[in-house]
PDB file of C-alpha atoms in Angstrom:
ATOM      1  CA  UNK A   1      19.340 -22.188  15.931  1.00 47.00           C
ATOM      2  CA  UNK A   2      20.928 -24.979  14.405  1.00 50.00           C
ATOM      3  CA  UNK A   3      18.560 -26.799  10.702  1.00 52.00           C
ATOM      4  CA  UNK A   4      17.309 -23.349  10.355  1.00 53.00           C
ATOM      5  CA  UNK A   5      13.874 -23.617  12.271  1.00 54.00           C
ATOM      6  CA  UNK A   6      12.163 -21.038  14.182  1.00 55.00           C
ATOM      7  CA  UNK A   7      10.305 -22.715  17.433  1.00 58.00           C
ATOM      8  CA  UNK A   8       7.285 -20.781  18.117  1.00 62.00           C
ATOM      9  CA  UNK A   9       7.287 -17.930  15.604  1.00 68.00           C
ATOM     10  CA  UNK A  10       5.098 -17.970  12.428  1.00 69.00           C
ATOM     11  CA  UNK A  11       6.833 -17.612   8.841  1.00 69.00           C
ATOM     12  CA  UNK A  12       6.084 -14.365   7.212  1.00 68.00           C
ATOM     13  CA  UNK A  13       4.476 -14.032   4.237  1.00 68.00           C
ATOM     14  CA  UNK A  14       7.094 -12.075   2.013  1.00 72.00           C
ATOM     15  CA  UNK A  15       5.755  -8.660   0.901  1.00 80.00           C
ATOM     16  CA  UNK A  16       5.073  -8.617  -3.177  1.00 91.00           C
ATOM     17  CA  UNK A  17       6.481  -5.049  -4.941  1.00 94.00           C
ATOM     18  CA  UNK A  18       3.671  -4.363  -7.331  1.00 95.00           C
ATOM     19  CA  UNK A  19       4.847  -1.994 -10.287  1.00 95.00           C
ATOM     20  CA  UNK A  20       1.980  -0.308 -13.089  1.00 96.00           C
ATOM     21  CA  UNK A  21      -0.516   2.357 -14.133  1.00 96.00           C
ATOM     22  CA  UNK A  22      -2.567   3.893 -11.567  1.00 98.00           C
ATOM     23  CA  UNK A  23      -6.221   4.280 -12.975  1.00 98.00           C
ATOM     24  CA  UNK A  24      -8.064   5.286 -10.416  1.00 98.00           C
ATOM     25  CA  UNK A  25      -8.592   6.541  -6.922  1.00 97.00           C
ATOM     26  CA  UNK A  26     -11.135   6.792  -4.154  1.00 97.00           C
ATOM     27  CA  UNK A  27     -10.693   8.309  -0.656  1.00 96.00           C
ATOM     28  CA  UNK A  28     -12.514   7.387   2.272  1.00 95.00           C
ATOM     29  CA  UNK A  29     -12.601   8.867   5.756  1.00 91.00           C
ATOM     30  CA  UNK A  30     -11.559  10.258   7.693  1.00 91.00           C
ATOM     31  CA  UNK A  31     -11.676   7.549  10.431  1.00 87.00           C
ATOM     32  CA  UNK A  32     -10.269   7.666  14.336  1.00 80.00           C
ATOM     33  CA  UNK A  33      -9.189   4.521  15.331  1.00 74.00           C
ATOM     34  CA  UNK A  34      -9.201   5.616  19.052  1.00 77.00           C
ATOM     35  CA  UNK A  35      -8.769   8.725  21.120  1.00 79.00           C
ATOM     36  CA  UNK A  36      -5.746  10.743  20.221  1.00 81.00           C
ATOM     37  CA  UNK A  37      -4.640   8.845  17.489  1.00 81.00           C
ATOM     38  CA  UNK A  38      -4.850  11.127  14.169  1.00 85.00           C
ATOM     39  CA  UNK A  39      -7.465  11.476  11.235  1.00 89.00           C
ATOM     40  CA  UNK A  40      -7.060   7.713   8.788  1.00 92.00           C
ATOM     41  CA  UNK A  41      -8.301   8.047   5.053  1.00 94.00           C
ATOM     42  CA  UNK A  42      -8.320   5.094   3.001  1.00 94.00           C
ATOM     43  CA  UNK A  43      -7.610   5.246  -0.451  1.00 97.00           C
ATOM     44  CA  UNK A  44      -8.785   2.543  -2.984  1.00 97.00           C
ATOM     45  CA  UNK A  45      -6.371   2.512  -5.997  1.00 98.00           C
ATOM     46  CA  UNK A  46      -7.259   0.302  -9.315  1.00 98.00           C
ATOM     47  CA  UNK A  47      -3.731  -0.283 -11.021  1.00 98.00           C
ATOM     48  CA  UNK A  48      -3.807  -2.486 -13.668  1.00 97.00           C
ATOM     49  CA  UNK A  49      -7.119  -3.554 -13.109  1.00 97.00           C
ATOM     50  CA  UNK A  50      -6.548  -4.759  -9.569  1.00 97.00           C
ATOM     51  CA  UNK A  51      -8.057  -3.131  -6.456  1.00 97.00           C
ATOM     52  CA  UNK A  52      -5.244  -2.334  -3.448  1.00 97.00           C
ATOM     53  CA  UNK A  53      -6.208  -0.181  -0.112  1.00 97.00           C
ATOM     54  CA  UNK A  54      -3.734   2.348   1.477  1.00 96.00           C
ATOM     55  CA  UNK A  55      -4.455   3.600   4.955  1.00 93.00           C
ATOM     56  CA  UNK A  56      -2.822   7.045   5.653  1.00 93.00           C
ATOM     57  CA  UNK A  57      -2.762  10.049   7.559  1.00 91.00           C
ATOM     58  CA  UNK A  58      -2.749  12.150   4.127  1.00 91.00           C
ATOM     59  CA  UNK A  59      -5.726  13.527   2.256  1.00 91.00           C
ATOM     60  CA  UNK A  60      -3.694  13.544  -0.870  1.00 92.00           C
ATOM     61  CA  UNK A  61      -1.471  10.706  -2.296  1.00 96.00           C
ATOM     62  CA  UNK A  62       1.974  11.320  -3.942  1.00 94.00           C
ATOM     63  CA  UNK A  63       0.791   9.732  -6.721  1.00 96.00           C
ATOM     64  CA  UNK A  64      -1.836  10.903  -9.679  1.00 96.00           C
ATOM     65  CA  UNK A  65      -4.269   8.472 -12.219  1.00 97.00           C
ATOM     66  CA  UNK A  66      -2.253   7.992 -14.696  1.00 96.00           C
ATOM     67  CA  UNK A  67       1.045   7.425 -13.185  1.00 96.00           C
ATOM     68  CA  UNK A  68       3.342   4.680 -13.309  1.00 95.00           C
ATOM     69  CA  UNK A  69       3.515   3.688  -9.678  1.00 97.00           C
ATOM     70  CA  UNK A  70       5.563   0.905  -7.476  1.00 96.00           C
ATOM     71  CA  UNK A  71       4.627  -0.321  -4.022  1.00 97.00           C
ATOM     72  CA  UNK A  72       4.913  -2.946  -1.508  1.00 97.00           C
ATOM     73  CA  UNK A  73       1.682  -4.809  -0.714  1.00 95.00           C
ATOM     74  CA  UNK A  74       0.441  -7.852   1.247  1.00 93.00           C
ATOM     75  CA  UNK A  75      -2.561  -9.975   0.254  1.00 91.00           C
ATOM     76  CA  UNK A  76      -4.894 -10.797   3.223  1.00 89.00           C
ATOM     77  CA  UNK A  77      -8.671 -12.241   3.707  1.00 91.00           C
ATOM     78  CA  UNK A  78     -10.036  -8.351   3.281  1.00 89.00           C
ATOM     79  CA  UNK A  79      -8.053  -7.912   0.284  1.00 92.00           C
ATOM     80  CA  UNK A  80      -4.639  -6.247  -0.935  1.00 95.00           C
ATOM     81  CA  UNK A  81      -3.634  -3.920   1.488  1.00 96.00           C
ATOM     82  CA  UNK A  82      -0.412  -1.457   0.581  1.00 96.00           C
ATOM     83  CA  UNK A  83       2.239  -1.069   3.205  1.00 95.00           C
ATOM     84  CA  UNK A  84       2.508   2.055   4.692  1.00 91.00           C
ATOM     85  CA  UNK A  85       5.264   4.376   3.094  1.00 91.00           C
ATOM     86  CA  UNK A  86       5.679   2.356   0.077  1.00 95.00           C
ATOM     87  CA  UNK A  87       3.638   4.081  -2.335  1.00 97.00           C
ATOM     88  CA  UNK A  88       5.492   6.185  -5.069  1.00 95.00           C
ATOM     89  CA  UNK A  89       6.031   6.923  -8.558  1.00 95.00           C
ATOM     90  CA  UNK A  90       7.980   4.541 -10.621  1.00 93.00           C
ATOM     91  CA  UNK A  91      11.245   5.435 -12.578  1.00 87.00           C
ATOM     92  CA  UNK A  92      12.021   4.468 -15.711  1.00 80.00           C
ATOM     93  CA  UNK A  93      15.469   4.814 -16.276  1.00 80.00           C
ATOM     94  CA  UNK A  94      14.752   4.744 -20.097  1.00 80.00           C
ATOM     95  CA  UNK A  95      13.348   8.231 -19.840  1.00 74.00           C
ATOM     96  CA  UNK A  96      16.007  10.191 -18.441  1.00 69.00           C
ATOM     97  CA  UNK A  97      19.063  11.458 -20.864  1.00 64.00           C
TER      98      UNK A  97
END
C-alpha cells in the first residue's frame, strides 16, 4: 500500500519486555473456559513492585520469588497481562566466566 497506511485494520499496541526481581506469586484456578478446553491457572506476579497476570495451563511457573525474570507483557483496562510463553529467567551475561 503506497504512504504506508493500513485501511481498515487497527494499529497494534507494541508489546513492552519487562525485565526485574520477582517478589511474589499467587495462583488461582483452575478455571475451564469451555468444554474440552484444558485446566487455566492464573498467576499474579509482583516484580518490582508492579502487579502482572499470566494465564497458563501449568500449576508451576519456570520461575521462583526471587529471580531475575524477563517477559513480554501488554497493558489493558483489567491490568498487565503477560503474553503467553514469554515468561523466563533473565541472564546476566556478567555472571557467567
Amino acid at each position: 500500500m503506497a504512504g504506508g497506511f493500513q485501511r481498515g485494520r487497527r494499529q497494534r499496541t507494541p508489546k513492552i519486555e519487562i525485565r526485574g526481581h520477582l517478589e511474589k506469586v499467587e495462583r488461582e484456578g483452575p478455571f475451564k473456559e469451555w468444554l474440552g478446553m484444558p485446566d487455566l491457572y492464573r498467576h499474579w506476579l509482583t516484580v518490582d513492585g508492579e502487579l502482572y497476570s499470566y494465564q497458563t495451563e501449568d500449576t508451576e511457573l519456570p520461575v521462583v520469588v526471587g529471580d531475575r525474570v524477563v517477559f513480554r507483557c501488554k497493558e489493558t483496562k483489567a491490568g498487565k497481562w503477560i503474553d503467553r510463553n514469554s515468561l523466563g529467567k533473565a541472564i546476566d551475561p556478567s555472571e557467567f566466566q
